[in-house]
N, CA, C and O atoms as a MOPAC input file, in Angstrom:
PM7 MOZYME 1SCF
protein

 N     -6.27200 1    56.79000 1     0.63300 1
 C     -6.98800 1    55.95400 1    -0.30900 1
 C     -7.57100 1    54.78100 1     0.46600 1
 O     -6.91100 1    54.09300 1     1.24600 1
 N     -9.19700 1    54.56200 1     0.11600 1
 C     -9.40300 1    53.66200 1     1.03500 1
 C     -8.98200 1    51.93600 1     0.24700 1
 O     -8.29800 1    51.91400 1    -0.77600 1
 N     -9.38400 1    50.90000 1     0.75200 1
 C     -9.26900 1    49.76300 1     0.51000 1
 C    -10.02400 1    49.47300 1    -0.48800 1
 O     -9.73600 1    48.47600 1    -1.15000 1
 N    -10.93900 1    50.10900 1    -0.76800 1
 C    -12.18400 1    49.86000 1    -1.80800 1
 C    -11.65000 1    50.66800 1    -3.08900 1
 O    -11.90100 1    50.22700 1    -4.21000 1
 N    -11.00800 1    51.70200 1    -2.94300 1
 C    -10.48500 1    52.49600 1    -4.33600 1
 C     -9.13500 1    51.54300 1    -4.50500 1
 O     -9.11300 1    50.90400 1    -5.55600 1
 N     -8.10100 1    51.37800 1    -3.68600 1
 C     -6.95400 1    50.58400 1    -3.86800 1
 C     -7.95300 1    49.08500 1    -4.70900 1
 O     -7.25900 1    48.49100 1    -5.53400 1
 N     -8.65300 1    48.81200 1    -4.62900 1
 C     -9.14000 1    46.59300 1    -4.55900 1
 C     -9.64200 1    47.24100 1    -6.03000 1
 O     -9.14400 1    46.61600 1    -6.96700 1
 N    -10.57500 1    48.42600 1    -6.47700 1
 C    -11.01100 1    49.04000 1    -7.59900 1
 C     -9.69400 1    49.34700 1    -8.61200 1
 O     -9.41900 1    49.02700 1    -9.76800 1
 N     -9.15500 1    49.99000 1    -7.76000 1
 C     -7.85300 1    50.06400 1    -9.25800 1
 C     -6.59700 1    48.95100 1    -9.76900 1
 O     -5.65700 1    48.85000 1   -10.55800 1
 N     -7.29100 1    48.26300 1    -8.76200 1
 C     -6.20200 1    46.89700 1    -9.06700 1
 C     -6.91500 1    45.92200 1    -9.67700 1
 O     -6.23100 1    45.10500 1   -10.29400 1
 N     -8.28200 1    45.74000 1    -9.68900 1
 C     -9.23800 1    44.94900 1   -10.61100 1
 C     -8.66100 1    45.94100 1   -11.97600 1
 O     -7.79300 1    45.52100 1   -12.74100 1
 N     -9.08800 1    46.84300 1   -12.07100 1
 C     -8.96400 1    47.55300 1   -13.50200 1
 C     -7.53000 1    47.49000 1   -13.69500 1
 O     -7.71300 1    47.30000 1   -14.89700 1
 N     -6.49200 1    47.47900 1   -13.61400 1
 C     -5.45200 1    47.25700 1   -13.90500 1
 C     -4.95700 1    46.02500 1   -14.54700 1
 O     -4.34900 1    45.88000 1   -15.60800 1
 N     -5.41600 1    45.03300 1   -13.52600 1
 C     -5.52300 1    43.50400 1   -13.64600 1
 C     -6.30400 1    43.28800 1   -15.07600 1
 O     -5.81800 1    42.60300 1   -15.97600 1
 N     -7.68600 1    44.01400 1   -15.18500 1
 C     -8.58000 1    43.26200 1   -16.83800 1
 C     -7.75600 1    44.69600 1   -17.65000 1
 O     -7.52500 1    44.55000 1   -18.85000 1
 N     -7.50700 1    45.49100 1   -17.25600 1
 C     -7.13300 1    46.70400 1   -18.14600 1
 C     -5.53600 1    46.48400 1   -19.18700 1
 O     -5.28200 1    46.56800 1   -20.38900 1
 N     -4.76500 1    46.18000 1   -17.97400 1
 C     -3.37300 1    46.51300 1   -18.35800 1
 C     -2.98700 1    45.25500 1   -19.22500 1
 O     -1.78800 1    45.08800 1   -19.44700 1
 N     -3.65300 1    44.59800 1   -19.59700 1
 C     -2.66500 1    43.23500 1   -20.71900 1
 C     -3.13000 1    43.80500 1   -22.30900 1
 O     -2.50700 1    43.53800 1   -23.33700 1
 N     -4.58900 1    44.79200 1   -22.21700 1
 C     -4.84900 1    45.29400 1   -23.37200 1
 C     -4.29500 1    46.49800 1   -23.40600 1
 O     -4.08900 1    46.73700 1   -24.59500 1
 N     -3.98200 1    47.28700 1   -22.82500 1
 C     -3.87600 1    48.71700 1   -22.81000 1
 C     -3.50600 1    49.43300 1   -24.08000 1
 O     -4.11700 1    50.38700 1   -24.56100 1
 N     -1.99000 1    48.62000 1   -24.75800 1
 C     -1.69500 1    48.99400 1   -26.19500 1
 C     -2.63400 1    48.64100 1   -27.34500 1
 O     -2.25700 1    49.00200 1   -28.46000 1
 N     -3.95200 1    47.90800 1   -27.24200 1
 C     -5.04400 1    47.71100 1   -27.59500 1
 C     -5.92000 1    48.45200 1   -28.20600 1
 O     -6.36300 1    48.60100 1   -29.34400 1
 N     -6.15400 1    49.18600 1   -26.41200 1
 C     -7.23500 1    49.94700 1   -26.58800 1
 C     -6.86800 1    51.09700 1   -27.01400 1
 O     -7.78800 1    51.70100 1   -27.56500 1
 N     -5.15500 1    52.05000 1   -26.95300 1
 C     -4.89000 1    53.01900 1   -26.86900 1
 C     -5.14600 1    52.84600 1   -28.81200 1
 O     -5.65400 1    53.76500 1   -29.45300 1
 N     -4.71100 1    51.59800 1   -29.43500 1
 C     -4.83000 1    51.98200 1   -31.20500 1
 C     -5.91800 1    51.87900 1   -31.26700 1
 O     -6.29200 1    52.76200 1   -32.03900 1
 N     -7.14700 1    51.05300 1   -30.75600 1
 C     -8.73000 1    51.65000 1   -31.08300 1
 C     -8.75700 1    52.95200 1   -31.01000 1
 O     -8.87600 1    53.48500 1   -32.11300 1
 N     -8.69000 1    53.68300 1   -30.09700 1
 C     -9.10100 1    55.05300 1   -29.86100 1
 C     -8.31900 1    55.97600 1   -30.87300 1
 O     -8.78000 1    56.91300 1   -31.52600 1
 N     -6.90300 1    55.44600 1   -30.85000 1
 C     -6.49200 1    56.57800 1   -32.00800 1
 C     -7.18100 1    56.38100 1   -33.52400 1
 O     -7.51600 1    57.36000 1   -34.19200 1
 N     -7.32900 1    55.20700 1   -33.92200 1
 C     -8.21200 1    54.54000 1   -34.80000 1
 C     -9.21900 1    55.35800 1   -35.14100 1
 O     -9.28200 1    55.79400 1   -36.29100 1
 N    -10.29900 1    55.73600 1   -34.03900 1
 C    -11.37000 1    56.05400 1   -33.64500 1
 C    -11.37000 1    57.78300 1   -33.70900 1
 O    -12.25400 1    58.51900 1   -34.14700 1
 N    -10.21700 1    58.09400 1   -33.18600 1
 C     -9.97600 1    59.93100 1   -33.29800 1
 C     -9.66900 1    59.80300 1   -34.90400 1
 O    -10.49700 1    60.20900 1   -35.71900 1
 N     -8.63400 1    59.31000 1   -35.23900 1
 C     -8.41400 1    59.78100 1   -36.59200 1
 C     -9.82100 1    59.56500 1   -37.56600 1
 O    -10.20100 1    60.51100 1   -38.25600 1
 N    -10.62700 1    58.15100 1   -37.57700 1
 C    -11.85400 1    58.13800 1   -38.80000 1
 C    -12.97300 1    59.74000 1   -38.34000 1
 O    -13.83300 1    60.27000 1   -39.04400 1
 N    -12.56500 1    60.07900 1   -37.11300 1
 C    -14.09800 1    61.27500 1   -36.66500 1
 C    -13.01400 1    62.15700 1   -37.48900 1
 O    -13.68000 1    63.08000 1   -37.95900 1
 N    -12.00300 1    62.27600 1   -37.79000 1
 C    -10.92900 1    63.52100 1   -37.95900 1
 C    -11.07000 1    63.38500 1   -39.33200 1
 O    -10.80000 1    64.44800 1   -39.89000 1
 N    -11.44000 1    62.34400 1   -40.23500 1
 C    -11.91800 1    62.41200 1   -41.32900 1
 C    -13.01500 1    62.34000 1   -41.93100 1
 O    -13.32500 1    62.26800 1   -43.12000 1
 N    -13.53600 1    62.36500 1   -41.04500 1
 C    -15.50500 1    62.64500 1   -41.09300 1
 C    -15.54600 1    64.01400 1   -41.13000 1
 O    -15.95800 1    64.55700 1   -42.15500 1
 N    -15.02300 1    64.97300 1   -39.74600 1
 C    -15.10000 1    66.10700 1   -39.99100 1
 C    -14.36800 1    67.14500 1   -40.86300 1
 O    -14.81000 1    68.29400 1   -40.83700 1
 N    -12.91000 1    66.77100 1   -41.91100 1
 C    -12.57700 1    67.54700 1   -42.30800 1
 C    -13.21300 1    66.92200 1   -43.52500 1
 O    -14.22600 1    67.62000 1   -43.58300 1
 N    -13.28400 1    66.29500 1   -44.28000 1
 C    -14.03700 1    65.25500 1   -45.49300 1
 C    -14.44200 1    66.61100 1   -46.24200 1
 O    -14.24800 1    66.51800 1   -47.45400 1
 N    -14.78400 1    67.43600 1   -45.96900 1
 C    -15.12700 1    68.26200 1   -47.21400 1
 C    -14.26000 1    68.73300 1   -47.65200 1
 O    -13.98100 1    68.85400 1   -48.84400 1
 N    -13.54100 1    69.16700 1   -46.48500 1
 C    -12.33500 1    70.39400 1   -46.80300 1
 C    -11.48100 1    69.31900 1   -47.77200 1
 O    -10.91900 1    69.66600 1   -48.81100 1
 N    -11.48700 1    67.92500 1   -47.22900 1
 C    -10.48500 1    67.70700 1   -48.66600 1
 C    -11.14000 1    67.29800 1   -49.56500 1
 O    -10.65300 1    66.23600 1   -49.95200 1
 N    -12.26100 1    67.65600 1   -50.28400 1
 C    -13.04500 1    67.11400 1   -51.14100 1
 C    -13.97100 1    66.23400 1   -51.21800 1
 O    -14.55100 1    65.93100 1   -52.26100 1
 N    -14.20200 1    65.70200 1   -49.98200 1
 C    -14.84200 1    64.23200 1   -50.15700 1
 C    -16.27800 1    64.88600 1   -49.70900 1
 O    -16.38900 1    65.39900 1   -48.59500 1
 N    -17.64300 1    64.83100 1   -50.86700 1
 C    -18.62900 1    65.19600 1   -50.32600 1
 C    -19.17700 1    64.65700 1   -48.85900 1
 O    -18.77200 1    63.49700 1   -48.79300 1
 N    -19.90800 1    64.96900 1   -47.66100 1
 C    -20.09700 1    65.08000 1   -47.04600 1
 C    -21.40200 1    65.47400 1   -46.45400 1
 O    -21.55700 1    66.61500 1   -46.01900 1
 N    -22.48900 1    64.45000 1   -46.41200 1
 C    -23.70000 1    64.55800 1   -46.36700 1
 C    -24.29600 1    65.50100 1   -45.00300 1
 O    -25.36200 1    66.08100 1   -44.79500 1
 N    -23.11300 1    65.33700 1   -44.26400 1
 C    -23.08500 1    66.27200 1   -42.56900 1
 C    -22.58100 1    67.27600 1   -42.30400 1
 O    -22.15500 1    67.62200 1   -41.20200 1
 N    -22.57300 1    67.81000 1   -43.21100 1
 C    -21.00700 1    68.88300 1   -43.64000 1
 C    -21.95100 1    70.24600 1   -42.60200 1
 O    -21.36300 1    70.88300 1   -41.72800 1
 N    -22.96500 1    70.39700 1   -42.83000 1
 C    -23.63900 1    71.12600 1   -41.42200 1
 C    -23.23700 1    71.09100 1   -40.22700 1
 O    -22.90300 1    71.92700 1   -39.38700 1
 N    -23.36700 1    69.41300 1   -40.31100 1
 C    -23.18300 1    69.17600 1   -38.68300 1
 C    -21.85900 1    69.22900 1   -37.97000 1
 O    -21.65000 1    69.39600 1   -36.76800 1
 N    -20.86300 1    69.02300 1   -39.12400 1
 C    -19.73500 1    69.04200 1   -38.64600 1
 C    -18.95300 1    70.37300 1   -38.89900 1
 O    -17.74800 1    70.49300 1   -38.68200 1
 N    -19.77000 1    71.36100 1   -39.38400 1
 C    -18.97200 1    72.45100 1   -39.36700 1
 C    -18.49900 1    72.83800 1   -37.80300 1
 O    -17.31400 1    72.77800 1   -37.47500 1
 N    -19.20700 1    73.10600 1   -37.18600 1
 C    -19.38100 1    73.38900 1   -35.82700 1
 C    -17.78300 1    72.75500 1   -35.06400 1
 O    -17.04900 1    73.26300 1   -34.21700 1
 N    -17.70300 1    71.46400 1   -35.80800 1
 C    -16.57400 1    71.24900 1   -34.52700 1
 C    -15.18500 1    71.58600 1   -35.77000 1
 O    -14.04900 1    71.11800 1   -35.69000 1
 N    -15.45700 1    72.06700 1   -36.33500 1
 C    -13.80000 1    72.39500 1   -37.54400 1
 C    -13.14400 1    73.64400 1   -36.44800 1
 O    -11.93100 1    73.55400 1   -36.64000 1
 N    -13.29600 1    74.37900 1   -35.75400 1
 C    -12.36300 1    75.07700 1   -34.94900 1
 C    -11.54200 1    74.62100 1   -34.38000 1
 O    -10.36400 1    74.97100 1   -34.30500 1
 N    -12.44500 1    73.19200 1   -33.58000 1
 C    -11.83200 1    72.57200 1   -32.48600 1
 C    -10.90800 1    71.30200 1   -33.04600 1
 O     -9.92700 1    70.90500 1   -32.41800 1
 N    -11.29000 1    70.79000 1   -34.14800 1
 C    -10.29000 1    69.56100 1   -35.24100 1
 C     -9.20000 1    70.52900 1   -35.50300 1
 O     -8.04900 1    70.14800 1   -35.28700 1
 N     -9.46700 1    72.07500 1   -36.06300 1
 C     -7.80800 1    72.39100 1   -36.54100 1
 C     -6.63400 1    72.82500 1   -35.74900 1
 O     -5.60500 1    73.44800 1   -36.01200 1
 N     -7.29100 1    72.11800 1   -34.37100 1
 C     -6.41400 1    72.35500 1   -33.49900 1
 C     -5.31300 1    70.93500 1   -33.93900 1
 O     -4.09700 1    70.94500 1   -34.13400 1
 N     -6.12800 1    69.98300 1   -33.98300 1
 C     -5.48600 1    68.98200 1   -34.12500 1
 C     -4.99700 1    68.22300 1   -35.40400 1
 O     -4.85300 1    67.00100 1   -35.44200 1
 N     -4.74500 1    69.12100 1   -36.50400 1
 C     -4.78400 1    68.98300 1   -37.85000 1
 C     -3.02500 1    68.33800 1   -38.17800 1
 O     -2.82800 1    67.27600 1   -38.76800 1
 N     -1.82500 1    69.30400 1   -37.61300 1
 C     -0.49700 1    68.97000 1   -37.48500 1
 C     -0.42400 1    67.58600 1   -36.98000 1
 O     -0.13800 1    66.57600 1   -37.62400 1
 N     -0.67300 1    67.67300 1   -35.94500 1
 C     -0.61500 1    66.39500 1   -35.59600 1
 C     -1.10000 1    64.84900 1   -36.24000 1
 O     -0.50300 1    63.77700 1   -36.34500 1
 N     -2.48600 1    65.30700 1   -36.60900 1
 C     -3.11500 1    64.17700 1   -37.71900 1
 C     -2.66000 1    64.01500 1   -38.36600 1
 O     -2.39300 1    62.81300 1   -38.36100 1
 N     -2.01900 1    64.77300 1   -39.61700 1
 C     -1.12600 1    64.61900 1   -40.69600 1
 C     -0.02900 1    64.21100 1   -40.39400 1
 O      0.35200 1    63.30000 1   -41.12900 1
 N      0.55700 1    64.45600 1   -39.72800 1
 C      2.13300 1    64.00300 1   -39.57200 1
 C      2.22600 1    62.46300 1   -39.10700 1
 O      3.03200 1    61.61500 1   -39.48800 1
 N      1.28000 1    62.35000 1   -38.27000 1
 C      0.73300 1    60.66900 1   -37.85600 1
 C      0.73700 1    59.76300 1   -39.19800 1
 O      1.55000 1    58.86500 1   -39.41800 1
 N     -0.56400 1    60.25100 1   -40.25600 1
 C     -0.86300 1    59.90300 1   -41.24200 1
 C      0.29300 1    59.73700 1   -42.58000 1
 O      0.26400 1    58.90900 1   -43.49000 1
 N      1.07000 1    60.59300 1   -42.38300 1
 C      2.78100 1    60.59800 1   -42.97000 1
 C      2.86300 1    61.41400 1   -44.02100 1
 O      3.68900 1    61.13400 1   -44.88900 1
 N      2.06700 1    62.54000 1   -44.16400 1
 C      1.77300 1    63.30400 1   -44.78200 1
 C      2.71600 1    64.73400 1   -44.51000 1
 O      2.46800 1    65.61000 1   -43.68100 1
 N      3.42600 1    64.70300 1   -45.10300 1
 C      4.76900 1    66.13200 1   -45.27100 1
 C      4.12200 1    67.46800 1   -44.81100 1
 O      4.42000 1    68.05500 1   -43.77000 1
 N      3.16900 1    67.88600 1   -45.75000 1
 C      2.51900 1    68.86600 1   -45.54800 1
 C      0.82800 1    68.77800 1   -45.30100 1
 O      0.30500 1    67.73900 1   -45.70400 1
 N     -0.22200 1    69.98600 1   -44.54900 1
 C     -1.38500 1    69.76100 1   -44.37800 1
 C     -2.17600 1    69.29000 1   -45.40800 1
 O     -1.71600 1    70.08100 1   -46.23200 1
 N     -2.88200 1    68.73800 1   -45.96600 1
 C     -3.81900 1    68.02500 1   -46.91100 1
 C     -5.11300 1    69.19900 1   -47.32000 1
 O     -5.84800 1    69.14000 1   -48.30600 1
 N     -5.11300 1    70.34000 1   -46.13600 1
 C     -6.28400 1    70.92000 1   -46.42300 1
 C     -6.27600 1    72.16700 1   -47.25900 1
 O     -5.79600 1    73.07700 1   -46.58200 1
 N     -6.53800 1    72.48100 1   -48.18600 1
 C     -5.86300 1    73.79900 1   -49.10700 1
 C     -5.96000 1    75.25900 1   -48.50900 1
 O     -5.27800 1    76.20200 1   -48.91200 1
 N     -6.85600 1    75.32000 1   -47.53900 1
 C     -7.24600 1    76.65400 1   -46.96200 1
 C     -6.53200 1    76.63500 1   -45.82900 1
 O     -6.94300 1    77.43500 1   -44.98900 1
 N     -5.50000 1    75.92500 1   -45.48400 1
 C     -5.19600 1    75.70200 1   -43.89400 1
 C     -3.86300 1    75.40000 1   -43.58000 1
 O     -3.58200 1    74.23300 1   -43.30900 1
 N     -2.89100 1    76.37500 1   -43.57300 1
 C     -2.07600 1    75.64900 1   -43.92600 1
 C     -1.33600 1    75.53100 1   -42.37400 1
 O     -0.99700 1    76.60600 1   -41.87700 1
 N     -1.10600 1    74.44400 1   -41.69100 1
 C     -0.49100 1    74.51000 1   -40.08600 1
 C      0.63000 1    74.54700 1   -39.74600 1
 O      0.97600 1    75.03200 1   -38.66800 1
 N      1.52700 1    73.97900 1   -40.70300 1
 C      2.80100 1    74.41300 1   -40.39300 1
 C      3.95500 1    74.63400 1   -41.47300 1
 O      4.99200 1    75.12800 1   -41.03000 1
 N      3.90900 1    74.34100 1   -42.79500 1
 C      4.26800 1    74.70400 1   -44.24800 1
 C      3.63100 1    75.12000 1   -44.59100 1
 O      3.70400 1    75.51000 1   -45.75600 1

């Protein structure tokens, strides 16, 4: 590792690491509202993009268990889907 990647990851560490638990709840923040953008129909909520977001519903019900159980939800929310009850 040269001196320039070591002086680089220690700047980012230095402005990075006092927020880190910060930024990590923006982003989950941020995954979960797209995670309810794209399932929004499936639970009823009309959905003006419901086109656009069909496309990525393969790749969200990967991550559907997990969302819910975060969210504190016993069982899946989606009626056609059921992930693990």
């Amino acid at each position: 590792m040269t001196w320039f990647a070591r002086f680089s990851a220690g700047l980012k560490e230095f402005y990075y690491g006092p927020y880190r638990q910060a930024f990590a709840r923006a982003k989950q923040e941020e995954d979960d509202l797209f995670m309810m953008l794209v399932l929004s129909e499936a639970l009823g909520v009309p959905n003006p993009a419901s086109y656009y977001t069909a496309e990525l519903l393969p790749v969200m019900y990967d991550r559907v268990h997990e969302w819910h159980t975060r969210m504190g939800l016993d069982r899946s929310p989606l009626d056609q889907f059921s992930c693990c009850c």
